[in-house]
Coordinates of C-alpha atoms in Angstrom, one line a residue:
X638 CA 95.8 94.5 126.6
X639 CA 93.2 93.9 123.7
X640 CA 91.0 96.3 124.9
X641 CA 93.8 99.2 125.0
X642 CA 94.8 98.7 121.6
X643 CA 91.0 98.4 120.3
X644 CA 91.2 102.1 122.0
X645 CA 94.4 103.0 120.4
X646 CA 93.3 101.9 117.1
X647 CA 89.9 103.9 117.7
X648 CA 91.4 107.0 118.8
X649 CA 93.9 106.9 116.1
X650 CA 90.6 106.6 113.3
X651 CA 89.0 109.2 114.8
X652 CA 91.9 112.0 115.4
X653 CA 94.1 110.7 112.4
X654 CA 91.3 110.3 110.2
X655 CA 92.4 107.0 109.1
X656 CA 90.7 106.1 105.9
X657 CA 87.5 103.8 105.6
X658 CA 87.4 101.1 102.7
X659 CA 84.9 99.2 100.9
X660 CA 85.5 96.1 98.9
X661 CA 84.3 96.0 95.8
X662 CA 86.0 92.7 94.9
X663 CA 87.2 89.8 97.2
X664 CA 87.1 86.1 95.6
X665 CA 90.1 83.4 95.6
X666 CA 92.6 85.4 97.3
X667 CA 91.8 88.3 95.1
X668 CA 90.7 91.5 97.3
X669 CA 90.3 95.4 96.0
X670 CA 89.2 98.0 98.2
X671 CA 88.1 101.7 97.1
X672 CA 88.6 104.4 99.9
X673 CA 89.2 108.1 100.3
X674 CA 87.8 111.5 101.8
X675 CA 86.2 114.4 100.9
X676 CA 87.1 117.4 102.9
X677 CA 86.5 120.7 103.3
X678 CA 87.2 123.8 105.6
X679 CA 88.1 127.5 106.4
X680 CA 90.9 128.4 107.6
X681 CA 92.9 131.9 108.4
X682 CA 95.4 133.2 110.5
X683 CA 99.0 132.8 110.8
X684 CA 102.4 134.5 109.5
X685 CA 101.7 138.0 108.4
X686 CA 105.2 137.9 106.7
X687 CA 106.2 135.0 104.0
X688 CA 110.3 133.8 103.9
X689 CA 111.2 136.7 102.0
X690 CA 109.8 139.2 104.9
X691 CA 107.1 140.1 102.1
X692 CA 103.6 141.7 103.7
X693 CA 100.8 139.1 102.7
X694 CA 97.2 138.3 103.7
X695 CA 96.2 136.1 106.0
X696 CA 92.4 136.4 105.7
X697 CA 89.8 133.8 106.0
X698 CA 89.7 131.6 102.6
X699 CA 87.5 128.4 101.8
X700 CA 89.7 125.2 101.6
X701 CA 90.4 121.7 100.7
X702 CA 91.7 119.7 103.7
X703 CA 93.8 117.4 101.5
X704 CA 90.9 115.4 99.4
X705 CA 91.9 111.9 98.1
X706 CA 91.2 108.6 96.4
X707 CA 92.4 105.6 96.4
X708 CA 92.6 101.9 95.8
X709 CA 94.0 99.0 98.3
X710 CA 94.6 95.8 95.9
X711 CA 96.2 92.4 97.5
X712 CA 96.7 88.6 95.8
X713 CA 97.2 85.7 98.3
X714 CA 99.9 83.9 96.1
X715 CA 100.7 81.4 99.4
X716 CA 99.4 80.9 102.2
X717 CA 102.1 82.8 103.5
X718 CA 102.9 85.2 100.6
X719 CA 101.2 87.8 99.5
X720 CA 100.8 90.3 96.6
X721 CA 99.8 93.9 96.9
X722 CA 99.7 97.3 95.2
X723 CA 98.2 100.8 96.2
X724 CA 97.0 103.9 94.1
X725 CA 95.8 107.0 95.7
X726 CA 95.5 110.5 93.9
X727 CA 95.2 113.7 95.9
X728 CA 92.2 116.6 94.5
X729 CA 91.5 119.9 95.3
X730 CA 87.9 119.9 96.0
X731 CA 86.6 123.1 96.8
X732 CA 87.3 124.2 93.4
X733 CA 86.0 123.8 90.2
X734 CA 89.9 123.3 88.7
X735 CA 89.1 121.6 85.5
X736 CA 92.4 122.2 84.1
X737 CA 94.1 120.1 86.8
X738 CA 91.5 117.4 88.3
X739 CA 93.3 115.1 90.4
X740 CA 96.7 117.0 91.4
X741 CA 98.9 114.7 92.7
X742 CA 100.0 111.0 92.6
X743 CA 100.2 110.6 96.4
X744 CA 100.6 107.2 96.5
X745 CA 102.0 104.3 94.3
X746 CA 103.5 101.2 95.0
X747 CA 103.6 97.5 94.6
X748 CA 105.4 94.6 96.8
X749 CA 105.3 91.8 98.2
X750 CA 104.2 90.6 102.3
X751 CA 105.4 87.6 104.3
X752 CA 104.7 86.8 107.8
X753 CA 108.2 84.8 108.1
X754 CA 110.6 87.0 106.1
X755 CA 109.0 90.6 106.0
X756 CA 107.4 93.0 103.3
X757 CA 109.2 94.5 100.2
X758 CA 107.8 97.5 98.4
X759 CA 109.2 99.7 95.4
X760 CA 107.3 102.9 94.2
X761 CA 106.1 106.3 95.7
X762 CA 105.2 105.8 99.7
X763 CA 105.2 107.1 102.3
X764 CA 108.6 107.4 104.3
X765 CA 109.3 105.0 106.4
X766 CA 110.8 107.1 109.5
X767 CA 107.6 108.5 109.2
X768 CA 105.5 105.3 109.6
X769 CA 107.7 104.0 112.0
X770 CA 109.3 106.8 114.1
X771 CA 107.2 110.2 114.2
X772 CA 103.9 108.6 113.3
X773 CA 102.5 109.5 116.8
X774 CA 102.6 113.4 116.4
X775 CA 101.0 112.9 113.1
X776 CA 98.1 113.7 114.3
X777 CA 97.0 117.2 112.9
X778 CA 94.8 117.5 109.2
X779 CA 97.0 120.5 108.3
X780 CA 100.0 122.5 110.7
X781 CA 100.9 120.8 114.1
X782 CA 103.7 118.8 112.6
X783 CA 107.2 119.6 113.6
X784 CA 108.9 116.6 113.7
X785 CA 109.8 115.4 109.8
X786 CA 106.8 113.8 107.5
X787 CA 106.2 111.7 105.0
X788 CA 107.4 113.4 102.4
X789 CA 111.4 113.2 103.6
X790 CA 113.6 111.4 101.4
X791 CA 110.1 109.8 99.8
X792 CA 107.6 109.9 97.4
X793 CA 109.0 108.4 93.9
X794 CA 111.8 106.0 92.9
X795 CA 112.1 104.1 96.5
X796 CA 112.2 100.5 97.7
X797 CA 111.7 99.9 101.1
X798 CA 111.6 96.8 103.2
X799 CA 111.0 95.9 107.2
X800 CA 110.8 92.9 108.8
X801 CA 108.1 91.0 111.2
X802 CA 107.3 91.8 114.4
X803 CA 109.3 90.1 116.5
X804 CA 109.4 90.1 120.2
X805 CA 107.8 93.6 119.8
X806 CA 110.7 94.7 117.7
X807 CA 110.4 95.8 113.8
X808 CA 113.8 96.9 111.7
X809 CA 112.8 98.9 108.5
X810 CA 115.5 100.5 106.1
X811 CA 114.5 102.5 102.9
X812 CA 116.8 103.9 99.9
X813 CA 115.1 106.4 97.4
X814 CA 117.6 106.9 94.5
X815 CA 117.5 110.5 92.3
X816 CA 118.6 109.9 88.8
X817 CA 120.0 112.5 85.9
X818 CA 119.5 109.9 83.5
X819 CA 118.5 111.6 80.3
X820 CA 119.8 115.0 81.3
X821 CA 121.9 117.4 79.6
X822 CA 124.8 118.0 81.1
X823 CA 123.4 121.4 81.8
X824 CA 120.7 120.1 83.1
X825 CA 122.9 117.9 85.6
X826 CA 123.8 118.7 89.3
X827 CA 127.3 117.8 88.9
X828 CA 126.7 115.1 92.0
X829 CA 125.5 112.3 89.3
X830 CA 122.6 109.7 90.7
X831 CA 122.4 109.5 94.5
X832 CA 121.2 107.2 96.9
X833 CA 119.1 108.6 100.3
X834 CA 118.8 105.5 102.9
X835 CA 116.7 105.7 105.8
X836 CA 116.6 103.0 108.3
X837 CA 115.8 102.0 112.5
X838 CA 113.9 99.8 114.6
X839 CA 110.4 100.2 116.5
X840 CA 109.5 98.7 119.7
X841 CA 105.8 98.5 120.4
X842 CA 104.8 96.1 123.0
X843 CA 101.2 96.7 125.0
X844 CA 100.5 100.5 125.5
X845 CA 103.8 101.7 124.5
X846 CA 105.4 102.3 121.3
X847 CA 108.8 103.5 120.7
X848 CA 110.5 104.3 117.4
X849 CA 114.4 105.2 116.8
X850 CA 115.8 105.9 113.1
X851 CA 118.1 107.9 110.9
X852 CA 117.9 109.4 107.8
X853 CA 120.8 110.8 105.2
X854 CA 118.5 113.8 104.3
X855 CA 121.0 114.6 101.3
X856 CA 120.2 118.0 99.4
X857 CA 119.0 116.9 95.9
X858 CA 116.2 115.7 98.3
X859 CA 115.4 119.3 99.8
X860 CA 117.9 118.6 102.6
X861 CA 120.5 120.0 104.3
X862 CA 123.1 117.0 103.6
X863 CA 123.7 115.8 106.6
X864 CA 121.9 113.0 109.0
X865 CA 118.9 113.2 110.9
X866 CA 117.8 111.6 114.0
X867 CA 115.1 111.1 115.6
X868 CA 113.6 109.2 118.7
X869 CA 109.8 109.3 119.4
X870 CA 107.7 107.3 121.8
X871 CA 103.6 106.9 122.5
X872 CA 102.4 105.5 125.8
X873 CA 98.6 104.6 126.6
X874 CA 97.8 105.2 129.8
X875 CA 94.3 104.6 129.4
X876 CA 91.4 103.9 127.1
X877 CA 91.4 107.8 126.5
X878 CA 94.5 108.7 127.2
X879 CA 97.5 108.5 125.4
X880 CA 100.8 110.7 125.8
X881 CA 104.0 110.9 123.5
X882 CA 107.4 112.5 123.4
X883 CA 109.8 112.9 121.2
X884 CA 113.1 113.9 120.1
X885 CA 115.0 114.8 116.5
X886 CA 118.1 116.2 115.7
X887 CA 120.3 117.1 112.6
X888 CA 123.7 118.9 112.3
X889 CA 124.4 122.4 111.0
X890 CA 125.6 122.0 107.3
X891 CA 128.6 124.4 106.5
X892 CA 126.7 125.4 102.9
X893 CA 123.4 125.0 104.2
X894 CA 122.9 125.7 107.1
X895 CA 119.7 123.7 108.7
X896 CA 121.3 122.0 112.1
X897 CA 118.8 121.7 114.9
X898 CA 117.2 120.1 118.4
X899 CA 113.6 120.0 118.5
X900 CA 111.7 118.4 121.5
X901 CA 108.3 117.8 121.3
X902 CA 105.7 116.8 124.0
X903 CA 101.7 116.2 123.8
X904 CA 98.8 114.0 124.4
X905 CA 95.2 113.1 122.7
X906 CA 92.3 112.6 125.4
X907 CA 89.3 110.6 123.6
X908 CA 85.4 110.3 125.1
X909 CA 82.6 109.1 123.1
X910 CA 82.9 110.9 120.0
X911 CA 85.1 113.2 120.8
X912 CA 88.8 113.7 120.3
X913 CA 91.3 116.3 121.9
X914 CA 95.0 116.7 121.2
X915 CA 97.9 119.0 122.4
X916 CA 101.0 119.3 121.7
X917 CA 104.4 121.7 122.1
X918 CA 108.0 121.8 120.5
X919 CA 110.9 123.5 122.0
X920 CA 112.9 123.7 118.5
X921 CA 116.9 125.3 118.8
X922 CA 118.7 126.0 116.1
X923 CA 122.5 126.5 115.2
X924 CA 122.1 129.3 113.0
X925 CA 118.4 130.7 113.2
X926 CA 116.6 132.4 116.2
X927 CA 115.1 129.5 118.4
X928 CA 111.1 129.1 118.9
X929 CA 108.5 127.6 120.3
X930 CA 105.8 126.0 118.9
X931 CA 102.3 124.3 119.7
X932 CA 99.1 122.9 118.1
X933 CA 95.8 121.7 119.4
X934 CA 92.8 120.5 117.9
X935 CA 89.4 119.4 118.7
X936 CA 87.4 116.7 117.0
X937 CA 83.6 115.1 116.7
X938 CA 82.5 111.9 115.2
X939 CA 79.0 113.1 113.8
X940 CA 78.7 109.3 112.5
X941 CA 81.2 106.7 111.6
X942 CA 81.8 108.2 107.9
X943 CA 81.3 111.9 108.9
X944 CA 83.3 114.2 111.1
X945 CA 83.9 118.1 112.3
X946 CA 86.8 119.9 113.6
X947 CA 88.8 122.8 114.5
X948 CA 92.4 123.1 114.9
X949 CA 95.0 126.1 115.7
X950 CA 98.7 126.0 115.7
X951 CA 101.5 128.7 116.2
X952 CA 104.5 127.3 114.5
X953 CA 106.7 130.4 116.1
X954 CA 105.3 131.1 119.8
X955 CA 106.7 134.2 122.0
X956 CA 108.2 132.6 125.0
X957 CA 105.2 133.5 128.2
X958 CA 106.5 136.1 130.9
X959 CA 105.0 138.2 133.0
X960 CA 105.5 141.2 130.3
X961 CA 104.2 139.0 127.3
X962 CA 100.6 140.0 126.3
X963 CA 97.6 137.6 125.0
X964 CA 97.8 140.0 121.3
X965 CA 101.4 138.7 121.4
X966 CA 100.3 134.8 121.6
X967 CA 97.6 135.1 119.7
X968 CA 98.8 137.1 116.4
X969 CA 100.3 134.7 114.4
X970 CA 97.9 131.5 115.2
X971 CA 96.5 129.9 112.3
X972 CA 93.2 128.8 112.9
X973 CA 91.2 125.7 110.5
X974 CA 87.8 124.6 111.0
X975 CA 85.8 122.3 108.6
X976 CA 84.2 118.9 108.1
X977 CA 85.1 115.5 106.6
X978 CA 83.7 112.7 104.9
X979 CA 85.1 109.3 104.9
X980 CA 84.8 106.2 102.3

């Protein structure tokens, strides 16, 4: 059982690009680690229409692959009880972009950890449906992502808190809260301050992992308004082979529209330095055309700070018949290669 999730937590470094850290302090209880990535790639392909059903280009162009630092900071206040904080900033680095530097506060939160009662944390994170439910097809560096991210209901003005492991078993819940304090009452929305909660449980126990939560994905938010569900598992068969499936639902709004099914289904194969991963959604929705999509992705650990890959999605697939020609699955693939390093 060790050794698989050694393997798990190898694979997952070298696909997910989990980041390295070094410590630059660590003395009576006091640690701070300094980490981040600089990455860099082409990419080209994909839609050769935007929302509006506007013509655009979708030419090669040099890119940054989402370029960040941060810093990991922790206080032992007991031997049960610790103190932590995180910063991480988000840069555009295949530009000189001197008017913005760093471009986004990506991360910024503070809390506190307990083995007995749980960990509490207020600031800008990461969602916790995310971490906890559709972590395991969040494994692409750009597209390849259908299932919802980090971002929903996140990011800014949230406290969040999950318990222990227990028996295998983890409960999280989450409530970000949008303000109009100081607003005019122009300005306003009309719906006042709202609360978004977010909430479930994950089972992990050996090889498999299993997570099942909820969200109120409410509109100020960039939602529809309505709940969303999802239930997504991992299971390692092997040292270097892992599977997952999932599914995530969310009713049609009557003003907004956005109701859907999506199932998704795919698998990373690891050997030596190399990484491969597959995956495929089925997505129907109430008031849209449906669609398939898939992703797939190839990687190669140069070194244990350094690392190449390539990566092509379809976010809108034509279904395969026996009419259906290979201009027709290949014409709206967006294509990424580049290279990484890690610190």
């Amino acid at each position: 059982m060790k050794k698989t999730l050694l393997a798990t937590a190898v694979t997952t470094a070298l696909w997910a690009g989990a980041a390295q850290a070094t410590t630059v302090y660590d003395q009576d209880g006091t640690k701070l680690d300094i980490y981040g990535r600089i990455s860099m790639g082409i990419a080209g392909g994909g839609a050769d229409f935007d929302s509006s059903g506007n013509k655009i280009d979708d030419g090669s162009e040099f890119v940054d692959v989402y370029s960040r630092l941060g810093f990991r900071m922790s206080h032992e206040v007991t031997s049960d009880l610790t103190a932590f904080g995180r910063l991480e900033w988000r840069f555009t680095g295949d530009e000189r972009n001197t008017n913005q530097g760093f471009n986004e506060i990506r991360q910024s939160y503070l809390g506190l950890a307990s083995k007995q009662y749980g960990t509490f944390q207020a600031g800008s994170f990461d969602s916790f449906y995310a971490q906890f439910v559709s972590l395991p097809f969040d494994v692409y560096l750009d597209r390849g992502l259908l299932f919802k991210s980090s971002g929903i209901q996140s990011r800014g003005d949230s406290v969040g808190y999950y318990t222990p492991e227990l028996n295998g078993f983890t409960t999280f819940v989450q409530l970000k809260h949008y303000s109009e304090r100081g607003l005019t009452v122009e300005e306003q929305s009309g719906e006042g301050s709202v609360v978004a909660a977010q909430g479930g449980v994950r089972y992990q126990q050996g090889p498999l992992k299993i997570g099942l939560g909820a969200v109120e994905d409410v509109v100020r938010g960039g939602g529809n308004g309505e709940m969303l569900y999802g239930l997504i598992g991992s299971y390692q068969f092997t040292d270097q082979l892992a599977a997952r499936l999932g599914y995530e639902t969310q009713d049609e709004s009557d003003v907004y529209g956005g109701g859907f099914d999506t199932v998704g289904l795919g698998g990373t194969y690891s050997t030596g330095p190399w990484a491969f991963t597959a995956d495929y959604y089925n997505v129907k929705r109430d008031s849209q055309d449906n669609s398939n999509a898939w992703a797939a992705g190839t990687y190669y650990k140069v070194s244990s700070s350094f690392d190449v890959f390539v990566e092509v999605a379809d976010g809108d697939a034509p279904s395969v018949n026996r009419g259906t020609t290979l201009g027709e699955l290949t014409d709206n693939v967006y294509w990424l290669t580049g290279a990484r390093y890690l610190f």
